[in-house]
Amino acid sequence: MTPRNNGRLFPSISIFIIVSFLVLFSSCSLNYAREENFEETNPEMIFNNAVFSRFRSNKVSVSIEAGKMEQYKGGGESFAADVSFRTFDKNGKAESEGTCALISADTKNENYYLFGNINLNLMTDKTRILAEYLNFDKRSEQITSGSESVVSIIRENAEISGTAFSASGVSRSFNFMKNVSGTLETEQR
């Protein structure tokens, strides 16, 4: 004996699929923490192939090129993709340059998050940093990575990699907390 289908199962499955589809796609957002305010979750301005420069005392302090840049209401948050950038000291001399896939910038709090294929060249320290994730807090002059994120430091006499990276712009030092490996060349006397 085969079970009978009174035609009720098919409509029930169809309704379930349709309701699931509507719920899934009506709630899609990248910023779940601020769903209540439409203006904060949608960019106020979007720029493609953007070139942006910030000036201080009539001199360029930061120059950014991005494939796409989004600015959010209030001016405190920006996001950029396919990024290359340069920073300059107060005399206009280049201090650093780099590239990454994404930047999330909280300019009000001076906190910057870099993601994907990060290649950062600190010219004044003759140091190159390679990573997949970095956080730069400009107020404290600290650069940190995630606890499991691999970071590589390349200098004239050293190539060191590790995880749980942190660096201080104040003391001009860096350290790794885990998984450290690399080479260090010293002069023999």
mmCIF file of N, CA and C in Angstrom, residues 60-64 84-90 92-98 120-124 136 138:
data_model
loop_
_atom_site.group_PDB
_atom_site.id
_atom_site.type_symbol
_atom_site.label_atom_id
_atom_site.label_comp_id
_atom_site.label_asym_id
_atom_site.label_seq_id
_atom_site.Cartn_x
_atom_site.Cartn_y
_atom_site.Cartn_z
ATOM 1 N N VAL A 60 50.046 67.642 2.194
ATOM 2 C CA VAL A 60 49.369 66.353 2.164
ATOM 3 C C VAL A 60 49.857 65.507 3.330
ATOM 4 N N SER A 61 48.914 64.970 4.115
ATOM 5 C CA SER A 61 49.282 64.062 5.206
ATOM 6 C C SER A 61 48.957 62.619 4.851
ATOM 7 N N VAL A 62 47.908 62.409 4.028
ATOM 8 C CA VAL A 62 47.507 61.070 3.592
ATOM 9 C C VAL A 62 46.989 61.156 2.168
ATOM 10 N N SER A 63 47.366 60.175 1.364
ATOM 11 C CA SER A 63 46.867 60.060 0.002
ATOM 12 C C SER A 63 46.391 58.621 -0.191
ATOM 13 N N ILE A 64 45.153 58.460 -0.664
ATOM 14 C CA ILE A 64 44.559 57.124 -0.834
ATOM 15 C C ILE A 64 43.978 57.003 -2.240
ATOM 16 N N SER A 84 45.427 51.542 -2.249
ATOM 17 C CA SER A 84 46.847 51.868 -2.101
ATOM 18 C C SER A 84 46.898 53.222 -1.408
ATOM 19 N N PHE A 85 47.885 53.402 -0.530
ATOM 20 C CA PHE A 85 47.922 54.619 0.260
ATOM 21 C C PHE A 85 49.349 55.028 0.585
ATOM 22 N N ARG A 86 49.494 56.311 0.949
ATOM 23 C CA ARG A 86 50.770 56.876 1.400
ATOM 24 C C ARG A 86 50.477 57.836 2.531
ATOM 25 N N THR A 87 51.366 57.860 3.514
ATOM 26 C CA THR A 87 51.292 58.861 4.579
ATOM 27 C C THR A 87 52.555 59.698 4.529
ATOM 28 N N PHE A 88 52.416 60.963 4.972
ATOM 29 C CA PHE A 88 53.518 61.908 4.890
ATOM 30 C C PHE A 88 53.715 62.583 6.241
ATOM 31 N N ASP A 89 54.966 62.928 6.556
ATOM 32 C CA ASP A 89 55.241 63.644 7.799
ATOM 33 C C ASP A 89 54.895 65.127 7.629
ATOM 34 N N LYS A 90 55.096 65.923 8.681
ATOM 35 C CA LYS A 90 54.712 67.334 8.643
ATOM 36 C C LYS A 90 55.504 68.156 7.633
ATOM 37 N N GLY A 92 56.173 66.930 4.594
ATOM 38 C CA GLY A 92 55.779 66.447 3.281
ATOM 39 C C GLY A 92 56.574 65.255 2.787
ATOM 40 N N LYS A 93 57.455 64.711 3.627
ATOM 41 C CA LYS A 93 58.253 63.555 3.244
ATOM 42 C C LYS A 93 57.448 62.274 3.489
ATOM 43 N N ALA A 94 57.494 61.333 2.529
ATOM 44 C CA ALA A 94 56.743 60.082 2.659
ATOM 45 C C ALA A 94 57.244 59.274 3.852
ATOM 46 N N GLU A 95 56.296 58.858 4.717
ATOM 47 C CA GLU A 95 56.621 58.045 5.890
ATOM 48 C C GLU A 95 56.327 56.574 5.653
ATOM 49 N N SER A 96 55.183 56.314 5.022
ATOM 50 C CA SER A 96 54.786 54.932 4.765
ATOM 51 C C SER A 96 53.953 54.865 3.503
ATOM 52 N N GLU A 97 53.902 53.645 2.949
ATOM 53 C CA GLU A 97 53.053 53.382 1.796
ATOM 54 C C GLU A 97 52.612 51.937 1.884
ATOM 55 N N GLY A 98 51.480 51.651 1.275
ATOM 56 C CA GLY A 98 51.007 50.283 1.352
ATOM 57 C C GLY A 98 49.838 50.005 0.444
ATOM 58 N N LEU A 120 52.719 46.643 3.747
ATOM 59 C CA LEU A 120 52.956 47.951 4.347
ATOM 60 C C LEU A 120 54.449 48.215 4.418
ATOM 61 N N ASN A 121 54.884 49.317 3.853
ATOM 62 C CA ASN A 121 56.293 49.696 3.843
ATOM 63 C C ASN A 121 56.467 50.942 4.715
ATOM 64 N N LEU A 122 57.158 50.769 5.859
ATOM 65 C CA LEU A 122 57.435 51.885 6.768
ATOM 66 C C LEU A 122 58.815 52.420 6.409
ATOM 67 N N MET A 123 58.842 53.437 5.603
ATOM 68 C CA MET A 123 60.098 53.938 5.048
ATOM 69 C C MET A 123 61.049 54.470 6.111
ATOM 70 N N THR A 124 60.522 55.176 7.105
ATOM 71 C CA THR A 124 61.399 55.755 8.128
ATOM 72 C C THR A 124 62.087 54.680 8.967
ATOM 73 N N PHE A 136 45.200 49.480 13.165
ATOM 74 C CA PHE A 136 46.068 50.596 13.514
ATOM 75 C C PHE A 136 45.270 51.602 14.320
ATOM 76 N N LYS A 138 45.625 55.079 15.727
ATOM 77 C CA LYS A 138 46.516 56.229 15.561
ATOM 78 C C LYS A 138 46.740 56.974 16.872
#
